[in-house]
Amino acid sequence: MWVCFPGYHVNGSDLPPPPRCAATWRSRALDALNQVRLTILIGGYAHGWHLGADARKAGVTATVADWRHWAPVVVPLPHPSWRNNAFLRRNPWFGTELLPALRLRVREVMDQTD
């Protein structure tokens, strides 16, 4: 999650983020931000950290499918990967519903001025 990239597993996939990274600095970094209008959670580790045990138990697909539950402030997404092609084929709502809504929300946030 965020700036901690531990490298790759022997099979080529990303290794999970070490818990010590988030425990060391994540809360302080987030506390320093003000007026956060949109948080995009990318991947299961981010879902679990921000959304808690229910998201971990439900899994990435179920959490992303329930994106409206957290929108418009938080939007969970799958981790981007070439492996997501199967996810995209099985879940056409991702491209037809979630992505257009997310694009609109990003535009709204970017257009807001203080």
JSON list of C-alpha atoms in Angstrom, two decimals:
[
{"chain": "A", "resi": 1, "resn": "MET", "atom": "CA", "xyz": [0.00, 0.00, 0.00]},
{"chain": "A", "resi": 2, "resn": "TRP", "atom": "CA", "xyz": [1.26, 3.33, -1.14]},
{"chain": "A", "resi": 3, "resn": "VAL", "atom": "CA", "xyz": [5.04, 3.82, -1.09]},
{"chain": "A", "resi": 4, "resn": "CYS", "atom": "CA", "xyz": [6.06, 0.37, 0.15]},
{"chain": "A", "resi": 5, "resn": "PHE", "atom": "CA", "xyz": [6.77, -1.94, -2.75]},
{"chain": "A", "resi": 6, "resn": "PRO", "atom": "CA", "xyz": [8.40, -5.10, -1.46]},
{"chain": "A", "resi": 7, "resn": "GLY", "atom": "CA", "xyz": [9.22, -6.55, -4.88]},
{"chain": "A", "resi": 8, "resn": "TYR", "atom": "CA", "xyz": [8.05, -9.60, -6.75]},
{"chain": "A", "resi": 9, "resn": "HIS", "atom": "CA", "xyz": [7.28, -13.16, -5.75]},
{"chain": "A", "resi": 10, "resn": "VAL", "atom": "CA", "xyz": [9.19, -15.91, -7.59]},
{"chain": "A", "resi": 11, "resn": "ASN", "atom": "CA", "xyz": [6.11, -16.50, -9.79]},
{"chain": "A", "resi": 12, "resn": "GLY", "atom": "CA", "xyz": [6.13, -12.85, -10.91]},
{"chain": "A", "resi": 13, "resn": "SER", "atom": "CA", "xyz": [3.28, -11.47, -8.82]},
{"chain": "A", "resi": 14, "resn": "ASP", "atom": "CA", "xyz": [3.70, -8.55, -6.43]},
{"chain": "A", "resi": 15, "resn": "LEU", "atom": "CA", "xyz": [4.58, -9.47, -2.87]},
{"chain": "A", "resi": 16, "resn": "PRO", "atom": "CA", "xyz": [2.10, -8.17, -0.27]},
{"chain": "A", "resi": 17, "resn": "PRO", "atom": "CA", "xyz": [2.94, -4.87, 1.39]},
{"chain": "A", "resi": 18, "resn": "PRO", "atom": "CA", "xyz": [4.73, -5.35, 4.71]},
{"chain": "A", "resi": 19, "resn": "PRO", "atom": "CA", "xyz": [2.37, -4.41, 7.58]},
{"chain": "A", "resi": 20, "resn": "ARG", "atom": "CA", "xyz": [5.17, -2.45, 9.24]},
{"chain": "A", "resi": 21, "resn": "CYS", "atom": "CA", "xyz": [5.07, 0.14, 6.43]},
{"chain": "A", "resi": 22, "resn": "ALA", "atom": "CA", "xyz": [1.46, 1.12, 7.06]},
{"chain": "A", "resi": 23, "resn": "ALA", "atom": "CA", "xyz": [1.91, 0.88, 10.82]},
{"chain": "A", "resi": 24, "resn": "THR", "atom": "CA", "xyz": [4.94, 3.18, 10.66]},
{"chain": "A", "resi": 25, "resn": "TRP", "atom": "CA", "xyz": [3.67, 6.08, 8.59]},
{"chain": "A", "resi": 26, "resn": "ARG", "atom": "CA", "xyz": [0.25, 5.59, 6.99]},
{"chain": "A", "resi": 27, "resn": "SER", "atom": "CA", "xyz": [-1.92, 7.12, 9.72]},
{"chain": "A", "resi": 28, "resn": "ARG", "atom": "CA", "xyz": [0.40, 10.13, 10.10]},
{"chain": "A", "resi": 29, "resn": "ALA", "atom": "CA", "xyz": [0.43, 10.74, 6.34]},
{"chain": "A", "resi": 30, "resn": "LEU", "atom": "CA", "xyz": [-3.35, 10.51, 6.05]},
{"chain": "A", "resi": 31, "resn": "ASP", "atom": "CA", "xyz": [-3.82, 12.76, 9.10]},
{"chain": "A", "resi": 32, "resn": "ALA", "atom": "CA", "xyz": [-1.69, 15.41, 7.39]},
{"chain": "A", "resi": 33, "resn": "LEU", "atom": "CA", "xyz": [-4.07, 15.56, 4.44]},
{"chain": "A", "resi": 34, "resn": "ASN", "atom": "CA", "xyz": [-7.03, 17.85, 4.70]},
{"chain": "A", "resi": 35, "resn": "GLN", "atom": "CA", "xyz": [-10.20, 18.11, 2.68]},
{"chain": "A", "resi": 36, "resn": "VAL", "atom": "CA", "xyz": [-9.83, 14.70, 1.05]},
{"chain": "A", "resi": 37, "resn": "ARG", "atom": "CA", "xyz": [-12.81, 14.47, -1.28]},
{"chain": "A", "resi": 38, "resn": "LEU", "atom": "CA", "xyz": [-12.06, 11.15, -2.93]},
{"chain": "A", "resi": 39, "resn": "THR", "atom": "CA", "xyz": [-10.08, 8.10, -1.90]},
{"chain": "A", "resi": 40, "resn": "ILE", "atom": "CA", "xyz": [-9.51, 5.40, -4.50]},
{"chain": "A", "resi": 41, "resn": "LEU", "atom": "CA", "xyz": [-8.65, 2.09, -2.88]},
{"chain": "A", "resi": 42, "resn": "ILE", "atom": "CA", "xyz": [-6.68, -0.08, -5.27]},
{"chain": "A", "resi": 43, "resn": "GLY", "atom": "CA", "xyz": [-6.51, -3.77, -4.44]},
{"chain": "A", "resi": 44, "resn": "GLY", "atom": "CA", "xyz": [-7.47, -6.04, -1.61]},
{"chain": "A", "resi": 45, "resn": "TYR", "atom": "CA", "xyz": [-4.85, -4.81, 0.85]},
{"chain": "A", "resi": 46, "resn": "ALA", "atom": "CA", "xyz": [-6.11, -1.23, 0.55]},
{"chain": "A", "resi": 47, "resn": "HIS", "atom": "CA", "xyz": [-9.71, -2.42, 0.79]},
{"chain": "A", "resi": 48, "resn": "GLY", "atom": "CA", "xyz": [-8.94, -4.32, 3.98]},
{"chain": "A", "resi": 49, "resn": "TRP", "atom": "CA", "xyz": [-6.98, -1.47, 5.56]},
{"chain": "A", "resi": 50, "resn": "HIS", "atom": "CA", "xyz": [-9.62, 1.18, 4.91]},
{"chain": "A", "resi": 51, "resn": "LEU", "atom": "CA", "xyz": [-12.86, -0.80, 4.86]},
{"chain": "A", "resi": 52, "resn": "GLY", "atom": "CA", "xyz": [-12.04, -3.38, 7.51]},
{"chain": "A", "resi": 53, "resn": "ALA", "atom": "CA", "xyz": [-12.74, -7.03, 8.13]},
{"chain": "A", "resi": 54, "resn": "ASP", "atom": "CA", "xyz": [-15.93, -7.17, 6.07]},
{"chain": "A", "resi": 55, "resn": "ALA", "atom": "CA", "xyz": [-14.03, -6.18, 2.92]},
{"chain": "A", "resi": 56, "resn": "ARG", "atom": "CA", "xyz": [-11.28, -8.70, 3.66]},
{"chain": "A", "resi": 57, "resn": "LYS", "atom": "CA", "xyz": [-13.87, -11.43, 4.17]},
{"chain": "A", "resi": 58, "resn": "ALA", "atom": "CA", "xyz": [-15.93, -10.51, 1.10]},
{"chain": "A", "resi": 59, "resn": "GLY", "atom": "CA", "xyz": [-12.95, -10.43, -1.27]},
{"chain": "A", "resi": 60, "resn": "VAL", "atom": "CA", "xyz": [-11.97, -7.98, -3.98]},
{"chain": "A", "resi": 61, "resn": "THR", "atom": "CA", "xyz": [-14.72, -8.72, -6.51]},
{"chain": "A", "resi": 62, "resn": "ALA", "atom": "CA", "xyz": [-17.54, -8.45, -3.97]},
{"chain": "A", "resi": 63, "resn": "THR", "atom": "CA", "xyz": [-16.05, -5.29, -2.45]},
{"chain": "A", "resi": 64, "resn": "VAL", "atom": "CA", "xyz": [-15.66, -3.63, -5.85]},
{"chain": "A", "resi": 65, "resn": "ALA", "atom": "CA", "xyz": [-19.17, -4.75, -6.86]},
{"chain": "A", "resi": 66, "resn": "ASP", "atom": "CA", "xyz": [-20.49, -2.97, -3.76]},
{"chain": "A", "resi": 67, "resn": "TRP", "atom": "CA", "xyz": [-18.71, 0.29, -4.71]},
{"chain": "A", "resi": 68, "resn": "ARG", "atom": "CA", "xyz": [-21.91, 2.35, -4.37]},
{"chain": "A", "resi": 69, "resn": "HIS", "atom": "CA", "xyz": [-21.92, 1.58, -0.64]},
{"chain": "A", "resi": 70, "resn": "TRP", "atom": "CA", "xyz": [-18.85, 3.78, -0.14]},
{"chain": "A", "resi": 71, "resn": "ALA", "atom": "CA", "xyz": [-19.17, 6.22, -3.04]},
{"chain": "A", "resi": 72, "resn": "PRO", "atom": "CA", "xyz": [-18.79, 9.09, -3.62]},
{"chain": "A", "resi": 73, "resn": "VAL", "atom": "CA", "xyz": [-16.01, 9.56, -1.03]},
{"chain": "A", "resi": 74, "resn": "VAL", "atom": "CA", "xyz": [-14.36, 6.13, -1.35]},
{"chain": "A", "resi": 75, "resn": "VAL", "atom": "CA", "xyz": [-14.20, 3.92, -4.44]},
{"chain": "A", "resi": 76, "resn": "PRO", "atom": "CA", "xyz": [-12.65, 0.43, -4.24]},
{"chain": "A", "resi": 77, "resn": "LEU", "atom": "CA", "xyz": [-10.99, -0.87, -7.41]},
{"chain": "A", "resi": 78, "resn": "PRO", "atom": "CA", "xyz": [-9.20, -4.11, -8.27]},
{"chain": "A", "resi": 79, "resn": "HIS", "atom": "CA", "xyz": [-5.44, -3.97, -8.47]},
{"chain": "A", "resi": 80, "resn": "PRO", "atom": "CA", "xyz": [-4.46, -3.15, -12.06]},
{"chain": "A", "resi": 81, "resn": "SER", "atom": "CA", "xyz": [-2.86, -6.11, -13.74]},
{"chain": "A", "resi": 82, "resn": "TRP", "atom": "CA", "xyz": [-2.92, -8.01, -16.99]},
{"chain": "A", "resi": 83, "resn": "ARG", "atom": "CA", "xyz": [-4.48, -10.75, -14.88]},
{"chain": "A", "resi": 84, "resn": "ASN", "atom": "CA", "xyz": [-7.61, -8.60, -14.58]},
{"chain": "A", "resi": 85, "resn": "ASN", "atom": "CA", "xyz": [-8.73, -9.44, -18.11]},
{"chain": "A", "resi": 86, "resn": "ALA", "atom": "CA", "xyz": [-10.78, -12.35, -16.75]},
{"chain": "A", "resi": 87, "resn": "PHE", "atom": "CA", "xyz": [-12.25, -10.07, -14.05]},
{"chain": "A", "resi": 88, "resn": "LEU", "atom": "CA", "xyz": [-13.25, -7.54, -16.71]},
{"chain": "A", "resi": 89, "resn": "ARG", "atom": "CA", "xyz": [-14.91, -10.22, -18.88]},
{"chain": "A", "resi": 90, "resn": "ARG", "atom": "CA", "xyz": [-16.84, -11.65, -15.93]},
{"chain": "A", "resi": 91, "resn": "ASN", "atom": "CA", "xyz": [-17.87, -8.24, -14.57]},
{"chain": "A", "resi": 92, "resn": "PRO", "atom": "CA", "xyz": [-19.00, -5.95, -17.40]},
{"chain": "A", "resi": 93, "resn": "TRP", "atom": "CA", "xyz": [-20.59, -3.60, -14.84]},
{"chain": "A", "resi": 94, "resn": "PHE", "atom": "CA", "xyz": [-17.07, -2.48, -13.97]},
{"chain": "A", "resi": 95, "resn": "GLY", "atom": "CA", "xyz": [-16.61, -0.76, -17.33]},
{"chain": "A", "resi": 96, "resn": "THR", "atom": "CA", "xyz": [-20.21, 0.26, -17.92]},
{"chain": "A", "resi": 97, "resn": "GLU", "atom": "CA", "xyz": [-21.19, 1.49, -14.44]},
{"chain": "A", "resi": 98, "resn": "LEU", "atom": "CA", "xyz": [-18.27, 1.96, -12.07]},
{"chain": "A", "resi": 99, "resn": "LEU", "atom": "CA", "xyz": [-15.70, 3.55, -14.39]},
{"chain": "A", "resi": 100, "resn": "PRO", "atom": "CA", "xyz": [-18.07, 6.20, -15.85]},
{"chain": "A", "resi": 101, "resn": "ALA", "atom": "CA", "xyz": [-19.20, 7.10, -12.32]},
{"chain": "A", "resi": 102, "resn": "LEU", "atom": "CA", "xyz": [-15.59, 7.31, -11.15]},
{"chain": "A", "resi": 103, "resn": "ARG", "atom": "CA", "xyz": [-14.60, 9.51, -14.10]},
{"chain": "A", "resi": 104, "resn": "LEU", "atom": "CA", "xyz": [-17.46, 11.86, -13.27]},
{"chain": "A", "resi": 105, "resn": "ARG", "atom": "CA", "xyz": [-16.50, 11.95, -9.59]},
{"chain": "A", "resi": 106, "resn": "VAL", "atom": "CA", "xyz": [-12.85, 12.68, -10.41]},
{"chain": "A", "resi": 107, "resn": "ARG", "atom": "CA", "xyz": [-13.98, 15.51, -12.68]},
{"chain": "A", "resi": 108, "resn": "GLU", "atom": "CA", "xyz": [-16.21, 16.91, -9.90]},
{"chain": "A", "resi": 109, "resn": "VAL", "atom": "CA", "xyz": [-13.37, 16.80, -7.39]},
{"chain": "A", "resi": 110, "resn": "MET", "atom": "CA", "xyz": [-10.90, 18.39, -9.79]},
{"chain": "A", "resi": 111, "resn": "ASP", "atom": "CA", "xyz": [-13.35, 21.18, -10.64]},
{"chain": "A", "resi": 112, "resn": "GLN", "atom": "CA", "xyz": [-14.05, 22.04, -6.98]},
{"chain": "A", "resi": 113, "resn": "THR", "atom": "CA", "xyz": [-12.27, 25.10, -5.69]},
{"chain": "A", "resi": 114, "resn": "ASP", "atom": "CA", "xyz": [-11.94, 26.27, -2.11]}
]
